[in-house]
Short mmCIF file of C-alpha atoms in Angstrom, two decimals:
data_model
loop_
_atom_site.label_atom_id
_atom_site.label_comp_id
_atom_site.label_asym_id
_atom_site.label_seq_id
_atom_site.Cartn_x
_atom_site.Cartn_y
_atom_site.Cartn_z
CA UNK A 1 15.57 -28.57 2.20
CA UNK A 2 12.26 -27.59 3.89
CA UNK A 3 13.78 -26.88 7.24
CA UNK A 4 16.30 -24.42 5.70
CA UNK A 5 13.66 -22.79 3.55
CA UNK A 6 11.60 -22.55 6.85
CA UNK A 7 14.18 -21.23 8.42
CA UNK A 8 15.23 -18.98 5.83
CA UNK A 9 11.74 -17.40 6.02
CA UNK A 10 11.68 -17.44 10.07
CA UNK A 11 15.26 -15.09 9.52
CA UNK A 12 13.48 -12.85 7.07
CA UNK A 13 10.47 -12.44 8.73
CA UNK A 14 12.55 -10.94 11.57
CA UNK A 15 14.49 -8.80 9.34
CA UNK A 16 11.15 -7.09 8.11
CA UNK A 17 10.16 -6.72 11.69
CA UNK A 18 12.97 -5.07 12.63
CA UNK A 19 12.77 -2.56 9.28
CA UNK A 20 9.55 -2.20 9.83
CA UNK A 21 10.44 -0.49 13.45
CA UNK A 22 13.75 1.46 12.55
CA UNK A 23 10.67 2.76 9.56
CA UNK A 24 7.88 3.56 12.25
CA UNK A 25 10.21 5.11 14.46
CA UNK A 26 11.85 7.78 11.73
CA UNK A 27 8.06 8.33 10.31
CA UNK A 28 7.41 9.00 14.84
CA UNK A 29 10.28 11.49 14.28
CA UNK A 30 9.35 13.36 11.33
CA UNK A 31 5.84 13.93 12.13
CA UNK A 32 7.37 16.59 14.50
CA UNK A 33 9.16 18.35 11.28
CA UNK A 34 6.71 17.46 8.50
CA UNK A 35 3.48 16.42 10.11
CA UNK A 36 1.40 13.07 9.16
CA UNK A 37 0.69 13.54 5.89
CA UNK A 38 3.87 14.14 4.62
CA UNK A 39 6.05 11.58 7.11
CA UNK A 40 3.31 8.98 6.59
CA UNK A 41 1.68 9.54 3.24
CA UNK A 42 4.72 10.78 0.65
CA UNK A 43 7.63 9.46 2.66
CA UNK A 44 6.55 6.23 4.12
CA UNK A 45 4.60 5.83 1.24
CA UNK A 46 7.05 6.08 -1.29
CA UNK A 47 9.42 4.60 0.53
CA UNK A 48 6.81 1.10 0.96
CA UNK A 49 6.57 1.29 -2.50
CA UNK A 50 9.86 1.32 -3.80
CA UNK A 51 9.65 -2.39 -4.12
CA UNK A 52 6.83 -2.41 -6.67
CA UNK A 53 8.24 0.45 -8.49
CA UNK A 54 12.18 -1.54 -9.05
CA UNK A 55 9.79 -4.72 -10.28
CA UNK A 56 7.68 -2.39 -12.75
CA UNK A 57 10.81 -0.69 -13.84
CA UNK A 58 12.32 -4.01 -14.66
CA UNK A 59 9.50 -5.69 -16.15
CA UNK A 60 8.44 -2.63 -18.24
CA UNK A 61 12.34 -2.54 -19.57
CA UNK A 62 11.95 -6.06 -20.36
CA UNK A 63 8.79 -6.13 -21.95
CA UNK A 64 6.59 -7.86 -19.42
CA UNK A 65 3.54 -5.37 -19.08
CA UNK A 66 1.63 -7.73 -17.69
CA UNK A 67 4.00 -8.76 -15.01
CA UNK A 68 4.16 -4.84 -14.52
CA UNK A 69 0.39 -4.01 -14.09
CA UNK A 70 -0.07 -6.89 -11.39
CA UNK A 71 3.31 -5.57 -9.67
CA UNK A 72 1.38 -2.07 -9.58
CA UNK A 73 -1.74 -3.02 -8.08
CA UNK A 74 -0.79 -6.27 -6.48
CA UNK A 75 -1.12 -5.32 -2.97
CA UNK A 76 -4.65 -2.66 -2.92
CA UNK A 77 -7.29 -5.26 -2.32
CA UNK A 78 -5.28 -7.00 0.75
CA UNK A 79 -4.01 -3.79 2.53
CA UNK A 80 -7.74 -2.09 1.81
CA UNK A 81 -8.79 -4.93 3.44
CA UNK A 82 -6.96 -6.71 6.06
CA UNK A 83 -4.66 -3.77 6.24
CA UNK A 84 -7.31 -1.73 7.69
CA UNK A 85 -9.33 -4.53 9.01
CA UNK A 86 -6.32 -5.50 11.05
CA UNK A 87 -5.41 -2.05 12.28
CA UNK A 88 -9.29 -1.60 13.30
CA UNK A 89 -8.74 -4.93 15.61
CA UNK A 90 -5.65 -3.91 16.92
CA UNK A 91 -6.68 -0.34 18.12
CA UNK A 92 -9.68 -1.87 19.40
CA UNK A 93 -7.42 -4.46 21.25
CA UNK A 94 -4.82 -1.55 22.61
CA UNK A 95 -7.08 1.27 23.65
CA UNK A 96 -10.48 -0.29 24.34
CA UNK A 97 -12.09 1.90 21.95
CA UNK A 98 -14.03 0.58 19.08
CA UNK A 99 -14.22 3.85 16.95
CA UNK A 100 -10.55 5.21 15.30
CA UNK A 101 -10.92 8.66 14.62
CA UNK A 102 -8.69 10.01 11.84
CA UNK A 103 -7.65 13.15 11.65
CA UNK A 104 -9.21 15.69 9.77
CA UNK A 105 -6.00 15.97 7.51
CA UNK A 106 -6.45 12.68 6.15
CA UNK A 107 -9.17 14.32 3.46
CA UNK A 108 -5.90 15.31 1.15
CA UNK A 109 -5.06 11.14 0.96
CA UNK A 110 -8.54 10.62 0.51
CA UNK A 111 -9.64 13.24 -2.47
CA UNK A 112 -6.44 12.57 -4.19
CA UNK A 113 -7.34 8.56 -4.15
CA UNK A 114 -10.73 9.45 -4.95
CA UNK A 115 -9.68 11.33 -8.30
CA UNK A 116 -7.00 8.69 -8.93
CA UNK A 117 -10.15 5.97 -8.44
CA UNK A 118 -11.92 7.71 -11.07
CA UNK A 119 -8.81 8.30 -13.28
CA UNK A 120 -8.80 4.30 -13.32
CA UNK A 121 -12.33 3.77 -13.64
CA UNK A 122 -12.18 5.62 -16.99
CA UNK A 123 -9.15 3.79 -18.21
CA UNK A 124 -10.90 0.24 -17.52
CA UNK A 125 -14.13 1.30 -19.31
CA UNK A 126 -11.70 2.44 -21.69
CA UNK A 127 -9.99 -1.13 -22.05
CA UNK A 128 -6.33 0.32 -22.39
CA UNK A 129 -3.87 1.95 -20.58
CA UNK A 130 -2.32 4.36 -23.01
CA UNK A 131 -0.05 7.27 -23.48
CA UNK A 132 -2.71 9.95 -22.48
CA UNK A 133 -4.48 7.82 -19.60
CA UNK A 134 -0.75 7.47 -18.24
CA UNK A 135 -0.72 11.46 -18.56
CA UNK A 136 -3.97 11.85 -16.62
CA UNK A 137 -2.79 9.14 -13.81
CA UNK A 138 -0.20 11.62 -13.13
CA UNK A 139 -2.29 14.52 -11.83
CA UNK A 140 -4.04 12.99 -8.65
CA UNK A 141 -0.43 12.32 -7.69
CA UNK A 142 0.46 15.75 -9.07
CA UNK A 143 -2.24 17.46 -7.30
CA UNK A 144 -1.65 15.21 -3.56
CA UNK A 145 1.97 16.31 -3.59
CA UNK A 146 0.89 20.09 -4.02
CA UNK A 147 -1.86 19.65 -1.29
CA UNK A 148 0.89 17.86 1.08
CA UNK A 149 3.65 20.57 0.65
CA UNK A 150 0.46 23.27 0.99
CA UNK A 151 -0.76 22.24 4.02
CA UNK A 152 3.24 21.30 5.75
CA UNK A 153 3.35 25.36 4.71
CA UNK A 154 0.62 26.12 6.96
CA UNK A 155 1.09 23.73 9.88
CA UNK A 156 2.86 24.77 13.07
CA UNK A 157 6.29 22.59 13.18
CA UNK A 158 7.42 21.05 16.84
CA UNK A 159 10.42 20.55 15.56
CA UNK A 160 12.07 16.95 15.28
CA UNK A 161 15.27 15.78 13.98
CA UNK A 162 14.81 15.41 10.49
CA UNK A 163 18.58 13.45 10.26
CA UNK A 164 17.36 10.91 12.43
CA UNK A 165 14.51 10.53 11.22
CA UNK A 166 15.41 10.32 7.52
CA UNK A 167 17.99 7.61 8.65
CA UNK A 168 15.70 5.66 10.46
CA UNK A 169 13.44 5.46 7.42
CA UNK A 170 16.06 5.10 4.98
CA UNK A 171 17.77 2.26 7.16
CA UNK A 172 14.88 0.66 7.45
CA UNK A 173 13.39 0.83 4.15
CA UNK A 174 15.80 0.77 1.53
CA UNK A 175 16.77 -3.41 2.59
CA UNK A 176 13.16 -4.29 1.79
CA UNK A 177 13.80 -3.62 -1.47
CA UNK A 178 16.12 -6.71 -1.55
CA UNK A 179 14.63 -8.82 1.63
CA UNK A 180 11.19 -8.49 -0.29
CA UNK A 181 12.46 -9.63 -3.31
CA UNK A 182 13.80 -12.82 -0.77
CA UNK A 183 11.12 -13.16 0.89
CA UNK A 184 8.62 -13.42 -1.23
CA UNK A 185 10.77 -16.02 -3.25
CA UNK A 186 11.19 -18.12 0.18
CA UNK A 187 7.82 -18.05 0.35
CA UNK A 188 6.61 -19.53 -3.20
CA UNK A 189 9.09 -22.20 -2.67
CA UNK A 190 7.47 -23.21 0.56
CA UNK A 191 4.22 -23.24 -0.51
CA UNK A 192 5.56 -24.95 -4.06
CA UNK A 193 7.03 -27.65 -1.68
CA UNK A 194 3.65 -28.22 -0.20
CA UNK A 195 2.08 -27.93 -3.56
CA UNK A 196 0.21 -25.11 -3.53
CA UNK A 197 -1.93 -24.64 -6.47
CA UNK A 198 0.15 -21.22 -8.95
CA UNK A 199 -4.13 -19.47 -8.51
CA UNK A 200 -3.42 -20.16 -4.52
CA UNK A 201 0.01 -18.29 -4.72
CA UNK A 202 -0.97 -15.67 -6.85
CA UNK A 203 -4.33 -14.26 -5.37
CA UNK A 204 -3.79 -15.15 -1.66
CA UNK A 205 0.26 -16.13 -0.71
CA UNK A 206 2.26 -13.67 -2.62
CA UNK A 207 -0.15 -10.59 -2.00
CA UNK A 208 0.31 -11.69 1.93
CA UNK A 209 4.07 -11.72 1.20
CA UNK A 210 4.51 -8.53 -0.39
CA UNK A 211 2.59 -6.39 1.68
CA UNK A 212 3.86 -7.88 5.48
CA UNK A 213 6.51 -4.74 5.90
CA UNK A 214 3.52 -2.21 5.40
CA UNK A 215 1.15 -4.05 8.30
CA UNK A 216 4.09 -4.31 10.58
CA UNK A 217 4.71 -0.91 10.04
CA UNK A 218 0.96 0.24 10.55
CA UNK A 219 1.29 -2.26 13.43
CA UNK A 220 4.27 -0.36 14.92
CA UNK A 221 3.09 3.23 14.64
CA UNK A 222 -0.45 1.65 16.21
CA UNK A 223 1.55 -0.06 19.49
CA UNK A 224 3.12 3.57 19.71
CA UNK A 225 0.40 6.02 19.98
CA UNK A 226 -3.19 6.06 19.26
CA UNK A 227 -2.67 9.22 17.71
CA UNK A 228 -0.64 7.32 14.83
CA UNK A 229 -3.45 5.34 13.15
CA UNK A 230 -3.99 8.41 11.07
CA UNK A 231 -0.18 8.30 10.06
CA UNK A 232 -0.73 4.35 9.47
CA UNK A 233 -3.82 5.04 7.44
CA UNK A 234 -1.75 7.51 5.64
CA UNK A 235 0.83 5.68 4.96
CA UNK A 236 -1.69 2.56 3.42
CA UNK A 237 -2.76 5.50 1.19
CA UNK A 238 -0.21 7.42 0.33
CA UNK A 239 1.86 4.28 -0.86
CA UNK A 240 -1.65 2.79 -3.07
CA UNK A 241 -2.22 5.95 -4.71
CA UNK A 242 1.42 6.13 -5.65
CA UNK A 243 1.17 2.52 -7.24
CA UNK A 244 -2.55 3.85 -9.22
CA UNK A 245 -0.65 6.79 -10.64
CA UNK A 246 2.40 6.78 -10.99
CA UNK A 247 3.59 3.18 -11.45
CA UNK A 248 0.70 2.99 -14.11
CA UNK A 249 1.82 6.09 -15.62
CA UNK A 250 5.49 4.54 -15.82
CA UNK A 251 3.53 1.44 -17.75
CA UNK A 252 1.48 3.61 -19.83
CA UNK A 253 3.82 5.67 -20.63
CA UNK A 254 5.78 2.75 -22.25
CA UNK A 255 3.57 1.07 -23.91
CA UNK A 256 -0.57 0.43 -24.57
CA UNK A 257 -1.56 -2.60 -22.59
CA UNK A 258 -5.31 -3.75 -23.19
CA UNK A 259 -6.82 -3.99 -19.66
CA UNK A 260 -9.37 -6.54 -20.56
CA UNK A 261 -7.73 -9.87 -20.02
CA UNK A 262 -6.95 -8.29 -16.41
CA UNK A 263 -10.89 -7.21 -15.97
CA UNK A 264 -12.21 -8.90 -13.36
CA UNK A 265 -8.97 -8.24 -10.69
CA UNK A 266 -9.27 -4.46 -12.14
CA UNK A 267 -13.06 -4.07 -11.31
CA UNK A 268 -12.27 -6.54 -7.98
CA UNK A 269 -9.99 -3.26 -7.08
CA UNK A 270 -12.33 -0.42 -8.06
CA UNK A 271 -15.22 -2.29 -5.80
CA UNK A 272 -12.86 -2.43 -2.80
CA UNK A 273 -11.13 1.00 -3.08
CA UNK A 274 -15.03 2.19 -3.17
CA UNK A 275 -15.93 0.49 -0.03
CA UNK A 276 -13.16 1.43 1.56
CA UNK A 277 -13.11 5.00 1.03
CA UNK A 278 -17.23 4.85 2.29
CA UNK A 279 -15.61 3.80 5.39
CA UNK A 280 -13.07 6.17 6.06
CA UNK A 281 -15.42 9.07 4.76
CA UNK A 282 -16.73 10.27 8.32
CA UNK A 283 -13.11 9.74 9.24
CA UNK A 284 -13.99 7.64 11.55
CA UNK A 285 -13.59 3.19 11.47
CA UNK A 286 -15.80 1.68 14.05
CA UNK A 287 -14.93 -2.23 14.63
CA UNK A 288 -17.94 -3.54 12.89
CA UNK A 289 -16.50 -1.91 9.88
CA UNK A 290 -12.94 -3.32 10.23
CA UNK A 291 -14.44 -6.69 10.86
CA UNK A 292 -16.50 -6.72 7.71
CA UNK A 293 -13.13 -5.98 5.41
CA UNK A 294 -12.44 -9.28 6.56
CA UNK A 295 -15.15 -10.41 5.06
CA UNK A 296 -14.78 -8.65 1.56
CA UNK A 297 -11.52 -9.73 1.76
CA UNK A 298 -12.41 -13.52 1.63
CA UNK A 299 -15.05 -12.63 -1.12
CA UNK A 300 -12.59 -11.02 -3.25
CA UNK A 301 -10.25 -14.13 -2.86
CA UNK A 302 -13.11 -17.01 -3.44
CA UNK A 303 -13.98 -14.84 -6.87
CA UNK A 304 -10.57 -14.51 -8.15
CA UNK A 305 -10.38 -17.59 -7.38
CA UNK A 306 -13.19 -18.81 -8.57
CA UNK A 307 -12.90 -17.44 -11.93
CA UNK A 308 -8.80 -17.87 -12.19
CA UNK A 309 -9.64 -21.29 -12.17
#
């Protein structure tokens, strides 16, 4: 039973890997039509998130709110951390440089997190999620989508097949909405076989899990050009500001939650997405910096952990 499961995971893993390069390659290829932000940020961003957004869907139309908030915001602390903590590392390890600079354009992803950050702040002092928080979720979404199509307006196109490109991201992405769904299943039935405590697979394995397309992705686009870490950093985002607004919205919209019984992972969240955007404000993420997400990472765990107990 173990070796198939193992097994089973082994084939998966290789099926992400190879979505996660048909996806970096048709992002590579619209870039030339759309530019960064909108290949990397909306597209790839939407498309990584499509996922999260089936399970809220499901889980809203079945009730489970609470299985819908953690689906929303499952994956921000890991890929704020050893997202970009990995990415760091692996530019550093490519191109010998221990500074990525990020494009200038990158200020549209980070204002319309920024608004979305305080958006959520509001809602957890608040203590609910409501009709008219779910409303004002919407407009840092709103508002990065305007900014997006603005600025693709004003760039100056090289000119790229968009077919291609749209295929390679399509045939990429759309399977991870199933093979995540497997994969992540394989996975809690490994660790279930090696008795894993439920905290364990919650907080550390199944965040891991769910996430593993996006890093191979960023990974991908990295390997490519070093001119793509914007597009990667985009893309980490693009896709997390998607899940703060409009997922949320979709959950607010439905129904008020309270927030409190969720506090500690909420403010866990808002304390990370802070740091993180202090990092990436000069628009620039030396080593040091990636290293140390490492580091909050493994904080964030041991308190969840800690306090899930």
């Amino acid at each position: 039973m173990i070796w198939l499961l193992i097994l089973q995971l082994i084939a998966l893993i290789i099926l992400i890997s190879v979505s996660a390069s048909l996806m970096a390659r048709g992002t590579e290829e619209l870039e030339k039509t759309f530019g960064k932000g909108i290949a990397g940020g909306l597209i790839l961003g939407f498309i990584n998130s499509l996922p999260e957004t089936i399970i809220v869907l499901f889980a809203v139309l079945n009730g489970s709110y609470d299985i819908a908030l953690g689906s929303a915001l499952g994956g921000n602390i890991l890929l704020f951390t050893l997202g970009i903590g990995f990415v760091s590392i692996l530019y550093y390890a490519k191109y010998k440089s221990g500074t990525i600079s990020l494009d200038k354009d990158i200020n549209i992803e980070y204002n319309s997190f920024l608004m979305a950050l305080v958006i959520f702040i509001v809602a957890i002092i608040y203590g609910r999620l409501n009709y008219y928080i779910a409303i004002f979720l919407l407009s840092p979404y709103v508002y990065y989508v305007y900014r997006r199509y603005k600025n693709y307006r004003s760039e100056i196109k090289i000119g790229g097949n968009t077919i291609r490109g749209l295929t390679y991201v399509l045939a990429g992405g759309l399977p991870l909405i199933f093979i995540s769904k497997y994969f992540i299943t394989t996975i809690i039935d490994v660790a279930t076989i090696f008795k894993m405590s439920p905290i364990l697979l919650a907080v550390l394995i199944t965040p891991i899990a769910a996430e593993l397309e996006e890093n191979l992705t960023a990974i991908k686009l990295i390997l490519d050009s070093p001119s793509s870490a914007t597009t990667a950093l985009m893309n980490f985002i693009g896709s997390k500001l998607e899940n703060m607004t409009l997922l949320l919205s979709i959950i607010g919209l439905s129904q008020t939650i309270s927030l409190r019984p969720s506090l500690l992972y909420l403010l866990l969240i808002v304390a990370v997405s802070v740091l993180t955007l202090g990092i990436i404000r000069d628009r620039n993420i030396k080593i040091n910096e990636g290293l140390s997400l490492f580091g909050i990472y493994a904080l964030s765990v041991a308190i969840l952990l800690r306090f899930s107990a």
